[in-house]
Short mmCIF file of C-alpha atoms in Angstrom, two decimals:
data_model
loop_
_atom_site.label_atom_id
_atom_site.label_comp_id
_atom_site.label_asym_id
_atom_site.label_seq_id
_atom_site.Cartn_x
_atom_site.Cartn_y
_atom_site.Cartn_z
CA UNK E 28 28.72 -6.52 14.96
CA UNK E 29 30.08 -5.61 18.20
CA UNK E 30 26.68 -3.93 19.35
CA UNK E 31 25.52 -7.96 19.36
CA UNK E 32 27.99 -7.91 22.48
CA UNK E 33 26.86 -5.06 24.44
CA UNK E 34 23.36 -6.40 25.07
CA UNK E 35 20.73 -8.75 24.32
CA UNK E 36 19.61 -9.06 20.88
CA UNK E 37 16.18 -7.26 19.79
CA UNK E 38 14.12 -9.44 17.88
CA UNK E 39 11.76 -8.30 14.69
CA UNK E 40 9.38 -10.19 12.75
CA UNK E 41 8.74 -8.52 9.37
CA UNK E 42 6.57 -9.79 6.67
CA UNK E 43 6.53 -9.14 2.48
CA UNK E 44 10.22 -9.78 2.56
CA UNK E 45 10.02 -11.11 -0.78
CA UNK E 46 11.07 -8.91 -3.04
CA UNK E 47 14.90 -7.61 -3.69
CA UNK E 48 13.54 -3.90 -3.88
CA UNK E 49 11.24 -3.52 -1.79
CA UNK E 50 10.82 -1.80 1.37
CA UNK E 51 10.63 -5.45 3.73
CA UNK E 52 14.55 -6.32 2.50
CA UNK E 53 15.36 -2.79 3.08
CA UNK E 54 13.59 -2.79 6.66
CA UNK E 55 15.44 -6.16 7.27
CA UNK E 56 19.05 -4.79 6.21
CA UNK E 57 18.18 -1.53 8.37
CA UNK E 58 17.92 -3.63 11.28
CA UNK E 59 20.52 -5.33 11.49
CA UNK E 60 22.57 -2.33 11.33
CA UNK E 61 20.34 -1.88 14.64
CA UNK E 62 22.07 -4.98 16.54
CA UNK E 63 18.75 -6.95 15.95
CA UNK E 64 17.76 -10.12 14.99
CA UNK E 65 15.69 -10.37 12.27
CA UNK E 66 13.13 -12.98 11.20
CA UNK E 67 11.62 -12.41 7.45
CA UNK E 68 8.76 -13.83 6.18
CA UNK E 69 7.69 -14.08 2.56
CA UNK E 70 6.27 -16.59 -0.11
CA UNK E 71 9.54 -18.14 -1.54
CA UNK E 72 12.77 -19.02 0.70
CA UNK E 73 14.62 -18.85 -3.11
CA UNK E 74 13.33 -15.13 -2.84
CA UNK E 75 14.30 -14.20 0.56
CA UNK E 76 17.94 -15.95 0.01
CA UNK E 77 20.41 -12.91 -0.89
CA UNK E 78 18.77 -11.47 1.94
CA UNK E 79 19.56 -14.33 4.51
CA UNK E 80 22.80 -14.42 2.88
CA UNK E 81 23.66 -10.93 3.13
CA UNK E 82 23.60 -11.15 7.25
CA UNK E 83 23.06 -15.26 7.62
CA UNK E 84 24.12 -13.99 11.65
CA UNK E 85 21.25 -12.19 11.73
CA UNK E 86 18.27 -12.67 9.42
CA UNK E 87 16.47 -15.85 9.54
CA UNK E 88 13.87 -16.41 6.40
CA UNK E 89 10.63 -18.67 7.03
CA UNK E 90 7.79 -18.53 4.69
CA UNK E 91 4.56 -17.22 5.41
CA UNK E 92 1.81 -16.28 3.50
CA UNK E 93 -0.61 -13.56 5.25
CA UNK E 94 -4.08 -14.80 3.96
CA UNK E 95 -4.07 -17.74 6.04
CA UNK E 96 -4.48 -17.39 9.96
CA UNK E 97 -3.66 -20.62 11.24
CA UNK E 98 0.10 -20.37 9.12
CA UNK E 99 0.95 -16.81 10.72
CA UNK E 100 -0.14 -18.45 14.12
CA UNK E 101 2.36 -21.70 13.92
CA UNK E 102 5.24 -19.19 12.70
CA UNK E 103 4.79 -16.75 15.11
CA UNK E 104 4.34 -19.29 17.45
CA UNK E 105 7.51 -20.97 16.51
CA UNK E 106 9.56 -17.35 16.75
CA UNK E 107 8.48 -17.27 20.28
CA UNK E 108 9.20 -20.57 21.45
CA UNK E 109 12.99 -19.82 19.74
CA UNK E 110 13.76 -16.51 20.96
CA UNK E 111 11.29 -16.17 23.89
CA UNK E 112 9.44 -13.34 22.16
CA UNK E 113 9.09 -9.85 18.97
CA UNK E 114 10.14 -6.76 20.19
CA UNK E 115 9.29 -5.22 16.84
CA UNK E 116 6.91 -6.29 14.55
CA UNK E 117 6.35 -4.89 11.02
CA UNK E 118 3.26 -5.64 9.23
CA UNK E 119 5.03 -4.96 5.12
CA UNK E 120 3.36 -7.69 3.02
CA UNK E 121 1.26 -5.73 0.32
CA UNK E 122 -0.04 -5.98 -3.30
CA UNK E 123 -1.97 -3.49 -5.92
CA UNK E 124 -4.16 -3.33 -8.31
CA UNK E 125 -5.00 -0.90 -11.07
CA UNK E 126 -8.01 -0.64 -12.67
CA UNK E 127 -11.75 1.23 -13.09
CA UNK E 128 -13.87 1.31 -9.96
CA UNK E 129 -16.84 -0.07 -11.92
CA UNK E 130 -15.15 -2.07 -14.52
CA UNK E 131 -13.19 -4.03 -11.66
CA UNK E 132 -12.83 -7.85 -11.03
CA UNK E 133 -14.21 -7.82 -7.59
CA UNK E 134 -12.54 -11.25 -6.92
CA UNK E 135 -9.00 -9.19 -7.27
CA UNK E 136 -9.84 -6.28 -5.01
CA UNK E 137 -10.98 -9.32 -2.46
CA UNK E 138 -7.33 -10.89 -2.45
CA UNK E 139 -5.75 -7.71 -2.53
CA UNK E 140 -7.84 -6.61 0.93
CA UNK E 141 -7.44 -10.41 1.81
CA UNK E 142 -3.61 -9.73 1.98
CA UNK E 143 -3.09 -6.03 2.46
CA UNK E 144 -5.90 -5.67 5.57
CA UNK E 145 -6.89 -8.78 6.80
CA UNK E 146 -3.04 -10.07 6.33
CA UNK E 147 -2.17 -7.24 8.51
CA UNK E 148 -4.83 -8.29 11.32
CA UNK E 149 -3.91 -11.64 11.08
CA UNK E 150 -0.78 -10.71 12.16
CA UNK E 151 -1.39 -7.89 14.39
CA UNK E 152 -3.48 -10.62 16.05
CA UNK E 153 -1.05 -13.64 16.62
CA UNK E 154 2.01 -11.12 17.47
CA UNK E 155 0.34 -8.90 19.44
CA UNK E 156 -1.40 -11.04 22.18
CA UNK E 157 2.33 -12.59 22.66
CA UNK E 158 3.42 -8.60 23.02
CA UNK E 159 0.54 -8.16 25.81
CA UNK E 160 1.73 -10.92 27.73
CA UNK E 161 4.90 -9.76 28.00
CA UNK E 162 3.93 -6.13 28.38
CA UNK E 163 6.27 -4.34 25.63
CA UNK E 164 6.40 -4.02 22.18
CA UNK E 165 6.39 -1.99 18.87
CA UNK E 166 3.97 -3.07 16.20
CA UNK E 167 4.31 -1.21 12.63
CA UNK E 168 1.98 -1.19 10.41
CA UNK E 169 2.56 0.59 6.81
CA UNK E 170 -0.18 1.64 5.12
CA UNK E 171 -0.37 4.77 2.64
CA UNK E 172 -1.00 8.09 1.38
CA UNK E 173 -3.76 6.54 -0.38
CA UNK E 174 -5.79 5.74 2.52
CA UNK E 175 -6.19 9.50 2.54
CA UNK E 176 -5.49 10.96 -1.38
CA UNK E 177 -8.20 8.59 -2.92
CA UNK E 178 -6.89 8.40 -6.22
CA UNK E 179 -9.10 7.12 -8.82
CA UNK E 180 -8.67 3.52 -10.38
CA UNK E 181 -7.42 2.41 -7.25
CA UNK E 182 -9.70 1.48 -5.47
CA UNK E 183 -8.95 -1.74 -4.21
CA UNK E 184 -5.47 -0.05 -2.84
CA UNK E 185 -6.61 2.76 -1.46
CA UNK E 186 -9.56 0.93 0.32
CA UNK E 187 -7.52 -1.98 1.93
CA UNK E 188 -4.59 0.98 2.90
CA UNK E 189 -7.77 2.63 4.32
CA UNK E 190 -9.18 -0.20 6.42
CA UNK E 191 -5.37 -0.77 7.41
CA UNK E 192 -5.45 2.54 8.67
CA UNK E 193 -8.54 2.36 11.16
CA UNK E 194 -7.36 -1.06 12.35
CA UNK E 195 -3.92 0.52 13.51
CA UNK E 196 -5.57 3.52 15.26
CA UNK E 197 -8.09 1.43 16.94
CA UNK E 198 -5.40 -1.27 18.07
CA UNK E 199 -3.09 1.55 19.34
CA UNK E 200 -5.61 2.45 22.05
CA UNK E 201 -6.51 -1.06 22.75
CA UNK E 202 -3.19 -1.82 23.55
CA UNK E 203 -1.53 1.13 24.70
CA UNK E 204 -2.32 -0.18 28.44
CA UNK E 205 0.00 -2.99 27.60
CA UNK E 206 2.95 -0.74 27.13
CA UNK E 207 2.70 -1.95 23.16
CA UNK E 208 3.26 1.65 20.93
CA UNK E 209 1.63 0.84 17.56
CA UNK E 210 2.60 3.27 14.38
CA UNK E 211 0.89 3.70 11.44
CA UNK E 212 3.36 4.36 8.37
CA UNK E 213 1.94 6.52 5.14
CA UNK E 214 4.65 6.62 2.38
CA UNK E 215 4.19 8.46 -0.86
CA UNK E 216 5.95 7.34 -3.76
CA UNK E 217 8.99 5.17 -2.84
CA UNK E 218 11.32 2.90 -5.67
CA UNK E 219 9.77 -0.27 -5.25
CA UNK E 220 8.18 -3.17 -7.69
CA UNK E 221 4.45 -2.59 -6.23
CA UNK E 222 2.99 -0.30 -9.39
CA UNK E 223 4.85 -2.33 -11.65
CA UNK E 224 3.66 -5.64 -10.06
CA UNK E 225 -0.36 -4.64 -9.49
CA UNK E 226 -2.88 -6.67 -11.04
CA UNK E 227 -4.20 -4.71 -14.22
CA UNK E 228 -6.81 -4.81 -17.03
CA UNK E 229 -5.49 -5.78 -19.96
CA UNK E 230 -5.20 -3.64 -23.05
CA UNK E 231 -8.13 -4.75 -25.27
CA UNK E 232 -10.01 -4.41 -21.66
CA UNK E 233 -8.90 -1.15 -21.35
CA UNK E 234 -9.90 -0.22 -24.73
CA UNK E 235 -13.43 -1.64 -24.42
CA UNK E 236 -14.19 0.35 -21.25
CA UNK E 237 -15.16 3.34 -20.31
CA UNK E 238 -11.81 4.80 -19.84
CA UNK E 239 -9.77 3.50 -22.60
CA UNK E 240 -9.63 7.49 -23.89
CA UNK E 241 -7.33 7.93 -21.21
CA UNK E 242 -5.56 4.80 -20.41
CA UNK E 243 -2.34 5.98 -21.71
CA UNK E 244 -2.49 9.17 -18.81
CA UNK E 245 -3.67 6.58 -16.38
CA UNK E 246 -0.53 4.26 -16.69
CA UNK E 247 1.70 7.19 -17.05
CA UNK E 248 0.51 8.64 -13.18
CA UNK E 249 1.54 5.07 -11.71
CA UNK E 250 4.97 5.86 -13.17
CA UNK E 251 5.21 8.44 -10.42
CA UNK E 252 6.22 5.76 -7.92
CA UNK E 253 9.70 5.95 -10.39
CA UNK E 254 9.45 9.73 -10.31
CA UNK E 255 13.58 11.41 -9.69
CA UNK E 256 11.91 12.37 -6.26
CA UNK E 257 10.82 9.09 -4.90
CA UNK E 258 12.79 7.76 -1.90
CA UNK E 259 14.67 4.34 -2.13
CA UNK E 260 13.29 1.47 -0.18
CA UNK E 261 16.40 1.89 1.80
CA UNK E 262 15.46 5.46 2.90
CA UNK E 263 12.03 5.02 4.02
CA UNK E 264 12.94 1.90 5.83
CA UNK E 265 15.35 3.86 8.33
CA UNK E 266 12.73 6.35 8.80
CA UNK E 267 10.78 3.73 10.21
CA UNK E 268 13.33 1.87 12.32
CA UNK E 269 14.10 5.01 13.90
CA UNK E 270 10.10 5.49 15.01
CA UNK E 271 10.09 2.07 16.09
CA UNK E 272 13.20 2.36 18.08
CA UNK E 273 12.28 5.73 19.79
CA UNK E 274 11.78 5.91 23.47
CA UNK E 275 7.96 7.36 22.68
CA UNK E 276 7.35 5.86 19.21
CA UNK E 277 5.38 8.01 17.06
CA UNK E 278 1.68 7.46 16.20
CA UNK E 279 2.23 7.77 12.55
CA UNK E 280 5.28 8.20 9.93
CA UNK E 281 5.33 9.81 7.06
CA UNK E 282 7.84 9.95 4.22
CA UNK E 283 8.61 9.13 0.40
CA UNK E 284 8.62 11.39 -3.07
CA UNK E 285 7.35 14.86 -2.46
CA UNK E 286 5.12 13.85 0.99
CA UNK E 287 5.30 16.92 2.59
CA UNK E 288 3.42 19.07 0.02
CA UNK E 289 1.04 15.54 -0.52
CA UNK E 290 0.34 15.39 3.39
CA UNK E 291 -0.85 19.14 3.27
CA UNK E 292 -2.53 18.37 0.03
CA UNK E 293 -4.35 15.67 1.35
CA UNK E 294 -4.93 17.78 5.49
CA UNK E 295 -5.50 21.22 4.24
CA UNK E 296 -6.19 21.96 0.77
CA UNK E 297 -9.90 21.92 0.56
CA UNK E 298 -11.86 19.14 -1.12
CA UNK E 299 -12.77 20.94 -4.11
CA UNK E 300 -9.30 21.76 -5.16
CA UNK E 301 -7.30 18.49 -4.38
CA UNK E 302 -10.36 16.65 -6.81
CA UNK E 303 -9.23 19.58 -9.24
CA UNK E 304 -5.81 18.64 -9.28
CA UNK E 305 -6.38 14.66 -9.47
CA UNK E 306 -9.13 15.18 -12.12
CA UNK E 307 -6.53 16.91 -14.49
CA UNK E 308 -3.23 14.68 -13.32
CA UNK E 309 -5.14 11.29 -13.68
CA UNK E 310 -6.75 12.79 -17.33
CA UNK E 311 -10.07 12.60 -16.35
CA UNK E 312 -10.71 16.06 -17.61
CA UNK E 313 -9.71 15.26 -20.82
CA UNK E 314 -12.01 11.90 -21.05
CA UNK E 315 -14.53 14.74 -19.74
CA UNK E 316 -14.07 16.94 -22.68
CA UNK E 317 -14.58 13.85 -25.43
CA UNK E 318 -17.62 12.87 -23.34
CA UNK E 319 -19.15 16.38 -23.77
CA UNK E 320 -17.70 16.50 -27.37
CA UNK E 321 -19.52 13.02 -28.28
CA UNK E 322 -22.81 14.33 -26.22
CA UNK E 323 -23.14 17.35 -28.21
CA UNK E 324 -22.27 15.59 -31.56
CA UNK E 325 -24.70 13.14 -31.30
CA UNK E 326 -27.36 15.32 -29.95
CA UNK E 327 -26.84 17.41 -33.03
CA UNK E 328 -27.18 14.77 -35.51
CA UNK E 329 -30.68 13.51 -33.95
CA UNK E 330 -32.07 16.85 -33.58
CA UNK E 331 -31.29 17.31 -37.78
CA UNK E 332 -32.88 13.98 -37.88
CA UNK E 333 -36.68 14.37 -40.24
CA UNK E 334 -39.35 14.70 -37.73
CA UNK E 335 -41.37 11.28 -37.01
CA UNK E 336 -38.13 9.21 -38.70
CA UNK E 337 -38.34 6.26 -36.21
CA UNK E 338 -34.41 5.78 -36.86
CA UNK E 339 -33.76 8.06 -34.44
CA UNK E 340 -35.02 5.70 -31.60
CA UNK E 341 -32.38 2.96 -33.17
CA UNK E 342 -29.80 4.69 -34.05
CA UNK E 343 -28.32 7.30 -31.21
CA UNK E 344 -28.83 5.17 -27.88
CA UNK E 345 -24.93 4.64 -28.13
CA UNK E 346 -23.96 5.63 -24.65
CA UNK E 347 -21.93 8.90 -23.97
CA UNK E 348 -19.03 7.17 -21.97
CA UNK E 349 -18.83 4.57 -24.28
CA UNK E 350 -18.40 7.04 -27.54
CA UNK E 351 -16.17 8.90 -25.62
CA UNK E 352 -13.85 5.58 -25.13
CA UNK E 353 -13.99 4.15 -28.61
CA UNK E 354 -12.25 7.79 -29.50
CA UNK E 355 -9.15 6.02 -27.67
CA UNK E 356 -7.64 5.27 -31.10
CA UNK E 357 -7.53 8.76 -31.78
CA UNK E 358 -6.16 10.21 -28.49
#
């Protein structure tokens, strides 16, 4: 606590402080190692309590919820008129969801841009005009690896992570004549509730789809997050408090569960060979092989069919995918 004494307090503004383990409690513990003054936003004060209690000095809690503009605005606003202004802001708040590109619920991939993108805007938005004015700053944004892997059924993740991306590139320029660094954070797999929390199809959905063959491989790859090599919240979270309190902040930050050989998976391995890998890993090569198996079956039985026998016309339109899927009981 002494390094409160030897100069003025930092101040950061983090957001998706919600959860116990996840990476916005660990960010918020992280800084107050730091000397800083923390203010973490979330959707439940009950949530955020251990976390106020565990430095009440130093963290103040005030809810937030990213989706709506005009509430980030009056908190941020508020922050500033207490403490005169964010020296660091971290842009955490993020959901998932799991589930077939063209068997989705497109109102779920909606909320889960609504709060991982246009949350982050929102934000970037309200705190980082105050930033301009002032003419200093560090805004964080944390994104993905999956803005850049594209691994199937997540679409709505990897999309929103995407889109978070582009925003933080395109805001770094805009306000780099403001003396405002902006970082864009891509973590592979990292110990948090996120996987486990994602919005899902259910089982029976699963099995009437197109990809209930495989669903069991599917849910075992989003176990990975859990994988022995995956980096505590706490870990990743001092990698990015260091970036953000370098003298030249990084553009981007990279950590988590096996990222180096997943960041030159995903920069140099060509395109052919990194769809090779996911197509076996995510067991789309074995849904693949039961498609092909169901194809061939079927065209065999109508081609032994009598000639002119108009059951043939009734009886094999059953679709490929769907044969394949069905098989799901026997997988």
């Amino acid at each position: 606590m002494s390094r409160l004494n030897e100069r003025p307090w930092k101040v950061a503004f983090v957001t998706g402080c919600d959860s116990t383990d996840g990476i916005g409690q660990a960010l918020c513990r992280e800084l107050v190692t730091r000397g800083v003054l923390v203010y973490a936003t979330g959707l439940s004060l009950e949530a955020m309590a251990s976390l106020r209690d565990s430095a009440p000095k130093q963290i103040r809690t005030m809810v937030m919820d990213v989706t709506r503009e005009h509430q980030v605005q009056e908190v941020i606003d508020k922050v500033i008129a207490e403490v005169g202004g964010i020296d660091i802001l971290i842009n955490n708040a993020g959901i998932g969801a799991l589930a077939p590109t063209i068997e989705a619920d497109l109102s779920i991939a909606r909320r889960v841009h609504e709060v991982n993108f246009w949350g982050t805007w929102a934000v970037c938005k309200a705190g980082g005009r105050h930033m301009a004015a002032r003419r200093r700053g560090v805004i964080v944004n944390i994104g993905s690896m999956a803005s850049r892997g594209h691994t199937p059924f997540t679409t709505a993740y990897n999309t929103s992570k995407a889109a978070v991306e582009s925003l933080t590139h395109s805001l770094r320029l805009e306000l780099m004549p403001y003396g405002i660094a902006v970082i864009y954070v891509a973590p592979t797999w990292c110990r948090t509730a996120i996987a486990a929390n994602s919005t899902m199809p259910s089982d029976a959905e699963w099995r009437a789809g197109l990809y209930g063959a495989i669903q069991e491989l599917v849910l075992r790859e989003t176990k990975a997050i859990n994988a022995p090599g995956a980096w505590p919240p706490s870990r990743i979270a001092a990698r990015i408090v260091d970036a953000a309190f370098h003298n030249r902040p990084p553009v981007e930050v990279y950590g988590g569960g096996q990222y180096l050989a997943l960041g030159f998976l995903a920069a140099w391995v060509p395109r052919w060979l990194r769809d090779w890998v996911i197509w076996h890993k995510s067991g789309l090569g074995h849904l693949a092989r039961l498609v092909s198996t169901a194809t061939t079956g079927r065209a065999t039985a109508t081609a032994s069919l009598p000639p002119g026998d108009d059951t043939c016309t009734i009886a094999a339109p059953a679709d490929a995918a769907g044969t394949a899927a069905a098989a799901a009981g026997n997988f």
